PDB file of C-alpha atoms in Angstrom:
ATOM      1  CA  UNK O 721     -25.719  12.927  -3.623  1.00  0.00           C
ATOM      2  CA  UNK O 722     -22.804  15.541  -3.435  1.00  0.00           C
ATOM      3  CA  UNK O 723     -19.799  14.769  -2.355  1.00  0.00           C
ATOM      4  CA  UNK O 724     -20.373  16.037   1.702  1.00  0.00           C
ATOM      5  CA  UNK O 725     -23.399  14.259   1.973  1.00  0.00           C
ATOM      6  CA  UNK O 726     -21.551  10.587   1.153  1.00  0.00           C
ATOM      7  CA  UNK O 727     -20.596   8.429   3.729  1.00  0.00           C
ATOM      8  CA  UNK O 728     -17.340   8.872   5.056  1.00  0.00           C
ATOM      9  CA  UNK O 729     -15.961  12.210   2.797  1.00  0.00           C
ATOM     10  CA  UNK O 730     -16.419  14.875   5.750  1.00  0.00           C
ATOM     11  CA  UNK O 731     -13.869  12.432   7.799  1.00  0.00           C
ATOM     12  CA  UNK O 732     -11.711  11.611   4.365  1.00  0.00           C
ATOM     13  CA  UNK O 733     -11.483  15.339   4.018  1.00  0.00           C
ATOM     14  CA  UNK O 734     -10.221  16.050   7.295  1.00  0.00           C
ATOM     15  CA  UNK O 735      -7.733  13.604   7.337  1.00  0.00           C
ATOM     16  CA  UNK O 736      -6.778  14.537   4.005  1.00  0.00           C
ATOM     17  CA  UNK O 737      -5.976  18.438   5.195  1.00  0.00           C
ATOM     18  CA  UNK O 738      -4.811  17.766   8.052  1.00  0.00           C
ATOM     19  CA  UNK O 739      -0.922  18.298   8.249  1.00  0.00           C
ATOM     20  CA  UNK O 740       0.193  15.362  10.267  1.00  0.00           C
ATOM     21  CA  UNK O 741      -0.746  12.221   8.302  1.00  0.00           C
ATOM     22  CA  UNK O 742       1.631  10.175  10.032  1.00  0.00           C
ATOM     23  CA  UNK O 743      -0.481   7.343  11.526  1.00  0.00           C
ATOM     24  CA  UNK O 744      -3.213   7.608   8.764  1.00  0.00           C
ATOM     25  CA  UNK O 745      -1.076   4.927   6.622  1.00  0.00           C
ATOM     26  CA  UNK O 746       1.568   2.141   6.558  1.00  0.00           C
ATOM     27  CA  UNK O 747       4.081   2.676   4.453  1.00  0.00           C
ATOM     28  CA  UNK O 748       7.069   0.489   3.496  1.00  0.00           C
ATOM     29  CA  UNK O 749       9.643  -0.402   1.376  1.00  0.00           C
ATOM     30  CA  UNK O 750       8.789  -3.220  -1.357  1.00  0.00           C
ATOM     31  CA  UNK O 751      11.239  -5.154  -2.625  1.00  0.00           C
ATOM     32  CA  UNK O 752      11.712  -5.023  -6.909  1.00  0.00           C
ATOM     33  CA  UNK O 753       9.786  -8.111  -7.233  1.00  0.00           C
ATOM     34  CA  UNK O 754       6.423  -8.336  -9.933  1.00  0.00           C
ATOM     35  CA  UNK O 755       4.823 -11.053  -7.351  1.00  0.00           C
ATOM     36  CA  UNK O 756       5.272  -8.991  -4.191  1.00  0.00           C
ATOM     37  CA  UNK O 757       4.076  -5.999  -6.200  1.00  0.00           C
ATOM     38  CA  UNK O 758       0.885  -8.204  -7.412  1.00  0.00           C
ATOM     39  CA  UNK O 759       0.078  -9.623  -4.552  1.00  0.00           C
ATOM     40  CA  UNK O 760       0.167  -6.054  -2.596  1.00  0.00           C
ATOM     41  CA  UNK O 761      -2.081  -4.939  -5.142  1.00  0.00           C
ATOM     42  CA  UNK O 762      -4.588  -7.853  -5.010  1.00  0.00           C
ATOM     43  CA  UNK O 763      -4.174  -7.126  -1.618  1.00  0.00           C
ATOM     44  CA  UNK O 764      -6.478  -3.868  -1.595  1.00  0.00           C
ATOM     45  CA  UNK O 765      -2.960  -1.887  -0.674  1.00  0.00           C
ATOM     46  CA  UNK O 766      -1.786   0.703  -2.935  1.00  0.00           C
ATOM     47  CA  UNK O 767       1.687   0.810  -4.481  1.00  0.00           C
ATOM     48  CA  UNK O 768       3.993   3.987  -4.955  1.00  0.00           C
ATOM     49  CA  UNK O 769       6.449   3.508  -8.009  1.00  0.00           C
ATOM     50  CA  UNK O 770       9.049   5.883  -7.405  1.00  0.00           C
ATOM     51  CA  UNK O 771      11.105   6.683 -10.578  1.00  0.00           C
ATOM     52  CA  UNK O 772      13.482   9.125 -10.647  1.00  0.00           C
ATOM     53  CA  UNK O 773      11.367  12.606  -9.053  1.00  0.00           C
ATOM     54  CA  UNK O 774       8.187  11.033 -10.447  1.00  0.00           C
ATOM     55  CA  UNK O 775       6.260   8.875  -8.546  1.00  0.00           C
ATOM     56  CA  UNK O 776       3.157   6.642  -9.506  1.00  0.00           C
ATOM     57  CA  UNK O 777       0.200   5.170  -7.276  1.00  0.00           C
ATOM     58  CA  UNK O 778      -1.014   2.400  -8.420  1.00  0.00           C
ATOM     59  CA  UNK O 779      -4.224   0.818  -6.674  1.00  0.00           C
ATOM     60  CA  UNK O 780      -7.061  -2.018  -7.836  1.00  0.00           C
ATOM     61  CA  UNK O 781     -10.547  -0.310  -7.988  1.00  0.00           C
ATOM     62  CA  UNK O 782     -13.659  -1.548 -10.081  1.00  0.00           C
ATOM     63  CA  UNK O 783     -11.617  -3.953 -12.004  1.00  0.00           C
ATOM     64  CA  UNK O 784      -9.373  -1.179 -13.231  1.00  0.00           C
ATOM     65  CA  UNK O 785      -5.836  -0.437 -12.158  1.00  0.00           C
ATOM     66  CA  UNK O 786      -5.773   3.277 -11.684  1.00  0.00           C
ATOM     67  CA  UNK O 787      -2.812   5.226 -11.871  1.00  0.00           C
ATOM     68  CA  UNK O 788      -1.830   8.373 -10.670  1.00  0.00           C
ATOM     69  CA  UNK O 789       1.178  10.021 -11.759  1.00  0.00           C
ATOM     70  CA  UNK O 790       3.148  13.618 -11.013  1.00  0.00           C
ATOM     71  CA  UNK O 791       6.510  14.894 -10.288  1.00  0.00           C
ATOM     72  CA  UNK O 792       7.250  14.378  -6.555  1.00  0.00           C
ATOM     73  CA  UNK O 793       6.078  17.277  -4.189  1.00  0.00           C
ATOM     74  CA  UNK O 794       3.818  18.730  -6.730  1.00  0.00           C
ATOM     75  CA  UNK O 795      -0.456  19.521  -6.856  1.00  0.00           C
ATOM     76  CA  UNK O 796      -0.544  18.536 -10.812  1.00  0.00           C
ATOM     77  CA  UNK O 797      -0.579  15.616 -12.242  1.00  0.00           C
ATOM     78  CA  UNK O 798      -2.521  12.931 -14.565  1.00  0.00           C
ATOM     79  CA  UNK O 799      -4.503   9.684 -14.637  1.00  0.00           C
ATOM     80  CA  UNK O 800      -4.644   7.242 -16.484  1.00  0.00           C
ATOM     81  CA  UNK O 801      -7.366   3.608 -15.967  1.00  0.00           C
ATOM     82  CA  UNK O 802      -6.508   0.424 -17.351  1.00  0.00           C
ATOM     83  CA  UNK O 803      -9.088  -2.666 -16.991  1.00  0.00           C
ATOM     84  CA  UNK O 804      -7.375  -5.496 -15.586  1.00  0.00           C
ATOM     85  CA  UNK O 805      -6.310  -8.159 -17.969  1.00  0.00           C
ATOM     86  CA  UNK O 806      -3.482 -10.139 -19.184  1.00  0.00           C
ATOM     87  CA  UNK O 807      -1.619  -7.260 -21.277  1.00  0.00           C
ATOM     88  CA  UNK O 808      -2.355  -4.204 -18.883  1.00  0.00           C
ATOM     89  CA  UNK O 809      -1.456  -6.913 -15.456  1.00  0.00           C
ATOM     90  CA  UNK O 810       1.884  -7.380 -17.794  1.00  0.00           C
ATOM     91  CA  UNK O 811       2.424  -3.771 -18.005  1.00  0.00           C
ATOM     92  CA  UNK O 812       2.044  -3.436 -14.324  1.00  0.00           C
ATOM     93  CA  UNK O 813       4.621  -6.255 -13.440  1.00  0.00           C
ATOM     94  CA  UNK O 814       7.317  -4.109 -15.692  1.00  0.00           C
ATOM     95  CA  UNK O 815       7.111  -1.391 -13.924  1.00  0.00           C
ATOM     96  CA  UNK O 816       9.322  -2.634 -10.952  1.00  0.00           C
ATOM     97  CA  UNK O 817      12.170  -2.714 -13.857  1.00  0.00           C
ATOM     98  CA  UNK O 818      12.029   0.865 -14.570  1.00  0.00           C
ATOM     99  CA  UNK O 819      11.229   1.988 -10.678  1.00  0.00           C
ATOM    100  CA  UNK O 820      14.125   3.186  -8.538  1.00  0.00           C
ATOM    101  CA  UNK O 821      12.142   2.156  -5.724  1.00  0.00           C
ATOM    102  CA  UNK O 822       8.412   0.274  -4.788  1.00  0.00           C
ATOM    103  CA  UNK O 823       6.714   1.598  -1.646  1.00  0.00           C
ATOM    104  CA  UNK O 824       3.680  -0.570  -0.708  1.00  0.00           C
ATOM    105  CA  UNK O 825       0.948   1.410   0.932  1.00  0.00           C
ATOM    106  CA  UNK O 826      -1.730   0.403   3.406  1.00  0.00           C
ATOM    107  CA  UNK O 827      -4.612   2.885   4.167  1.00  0.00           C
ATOM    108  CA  UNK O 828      -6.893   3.019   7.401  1.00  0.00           C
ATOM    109  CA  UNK O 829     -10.446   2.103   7.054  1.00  0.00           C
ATOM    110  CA  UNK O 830     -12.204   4.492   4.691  1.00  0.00           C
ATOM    111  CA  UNK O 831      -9.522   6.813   3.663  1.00  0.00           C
ATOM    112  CA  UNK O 832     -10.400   7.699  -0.004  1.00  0.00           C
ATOM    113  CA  UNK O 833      -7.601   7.362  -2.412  1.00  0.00           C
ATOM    114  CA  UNK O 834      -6.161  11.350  -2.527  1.00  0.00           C
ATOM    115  CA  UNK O 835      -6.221  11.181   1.224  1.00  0.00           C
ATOM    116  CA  UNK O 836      -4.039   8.177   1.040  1.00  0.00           C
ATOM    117  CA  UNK O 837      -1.803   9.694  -1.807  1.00  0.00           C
ATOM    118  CA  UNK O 838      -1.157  12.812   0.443  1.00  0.00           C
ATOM    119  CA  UNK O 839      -0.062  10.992   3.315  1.00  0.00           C
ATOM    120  CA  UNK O 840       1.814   8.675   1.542  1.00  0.00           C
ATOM    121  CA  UNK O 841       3.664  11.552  -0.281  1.00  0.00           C
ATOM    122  CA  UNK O 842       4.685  12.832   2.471  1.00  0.00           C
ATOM    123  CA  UNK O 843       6.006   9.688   4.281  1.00  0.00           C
ATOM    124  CA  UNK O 844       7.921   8.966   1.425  1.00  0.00           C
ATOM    125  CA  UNK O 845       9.460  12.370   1.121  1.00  0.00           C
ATOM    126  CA  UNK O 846      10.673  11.941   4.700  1.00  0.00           C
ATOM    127  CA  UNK O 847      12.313   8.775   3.774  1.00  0.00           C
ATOM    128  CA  UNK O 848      13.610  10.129   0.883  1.00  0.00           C
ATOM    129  CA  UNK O 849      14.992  13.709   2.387  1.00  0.00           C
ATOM    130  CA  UNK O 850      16.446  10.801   5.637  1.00  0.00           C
ATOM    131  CA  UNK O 851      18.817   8.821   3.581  1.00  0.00           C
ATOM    132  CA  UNK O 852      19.797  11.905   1.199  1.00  0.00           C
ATOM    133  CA  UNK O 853      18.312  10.936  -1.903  1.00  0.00           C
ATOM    134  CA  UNK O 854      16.146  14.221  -2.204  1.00  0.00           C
ATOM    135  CA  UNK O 855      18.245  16.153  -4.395  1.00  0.00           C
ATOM    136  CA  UNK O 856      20.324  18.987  -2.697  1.00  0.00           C
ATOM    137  CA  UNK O 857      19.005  22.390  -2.192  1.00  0.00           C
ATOM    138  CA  UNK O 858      20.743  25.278  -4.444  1.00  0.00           C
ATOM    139  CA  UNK O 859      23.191  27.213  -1.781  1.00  0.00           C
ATOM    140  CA  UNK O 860      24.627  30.806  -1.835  1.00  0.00           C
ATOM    141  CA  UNK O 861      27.956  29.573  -0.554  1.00  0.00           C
ATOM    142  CA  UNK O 862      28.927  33.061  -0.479  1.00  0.00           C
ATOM    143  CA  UNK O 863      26.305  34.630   1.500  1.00  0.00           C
ATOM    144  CA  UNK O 864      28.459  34.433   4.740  1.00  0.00           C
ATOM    145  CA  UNK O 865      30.034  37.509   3.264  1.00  0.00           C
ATOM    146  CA  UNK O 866      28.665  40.653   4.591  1.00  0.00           C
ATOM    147  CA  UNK O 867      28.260  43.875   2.252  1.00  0.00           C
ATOM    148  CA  UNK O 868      31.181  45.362   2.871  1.00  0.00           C
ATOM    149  CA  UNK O 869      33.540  42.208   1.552  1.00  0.00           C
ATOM    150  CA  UNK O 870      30.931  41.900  -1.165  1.00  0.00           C
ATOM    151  CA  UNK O 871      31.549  45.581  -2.379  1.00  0.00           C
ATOM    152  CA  UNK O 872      35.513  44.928  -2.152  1.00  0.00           C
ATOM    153  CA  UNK O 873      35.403  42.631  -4.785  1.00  0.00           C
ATOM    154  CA  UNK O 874      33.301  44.801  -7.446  1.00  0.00           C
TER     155      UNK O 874
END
């Protein structure tokens, strides 16, 4: 069955190109805490771990945790699958140490999981780029000069 034909990936894709994704997720701030990050996983939620301008999504699916992990803002990126056991559920719980910040994510009905990342990207960018902790834009502080001023000082 190709991917068109499955249930629910013509709708998935749309949401996932459209530009507004605001209402397609939940998203909110998680406190640094290895049960509240557990139990939002076990909670078929996914879980952005935001560490410096790299950010990981973290979700529960066929007894794996899968992770998916880029520099903010960017297409590229890698995965990596662990099964869920005692070492691996360990690993997870560490991770709120090393975050700067835990974003728990809840999906609408039958969004597949790089729809959700998209729209959860960008919610978190907003949040981000709202209390100033995007990093600031290079500036030309002299290009108020016009050409002329510019030339006198060559």
């Amino acid at each position: 069955m190709s991917e068109e034909q499955k249930p629910g990936a013509r709708k998935s894709k749309e949401r996932r190109n459209r530009e507004d994704h605001a209402n397609d997720i939940r998203l909110r701030l998680l406190k640094k805490d290895k049960d509240k990050l557990m139990l939002a996983l076990n909670s078929a939620k996914m879980v952005g771990i935001l560490s410096k301008m790299e950010i990981m999504y973290v979700f529960l699916f066929r007894d794996q945790y899968q992770c998916f992990i880029h520099p903010l803002d960017a297409e590229e990126g890698r995965h990596k699958a662990w099964p869920v056991n005692e070492a691996t559920t360990a690993m997870i719980k560490n991770l709120t140490e090393l975050a700067d910040q835990l974003f728990e994510i809840t999906p609408k009905a039958n969004m597949d999981p790089m729809g959700v990342m998209v729209a959860a990207e960008r919610g978190i960018i907003a949040y981000l780029d709202t209390t100033g902790q995007l990093p600031a834009e290079d500036m030309d502080f002299m290009s108020w000069q016009d050409g002329s001023a510019a030339e006198e000082k060559k």
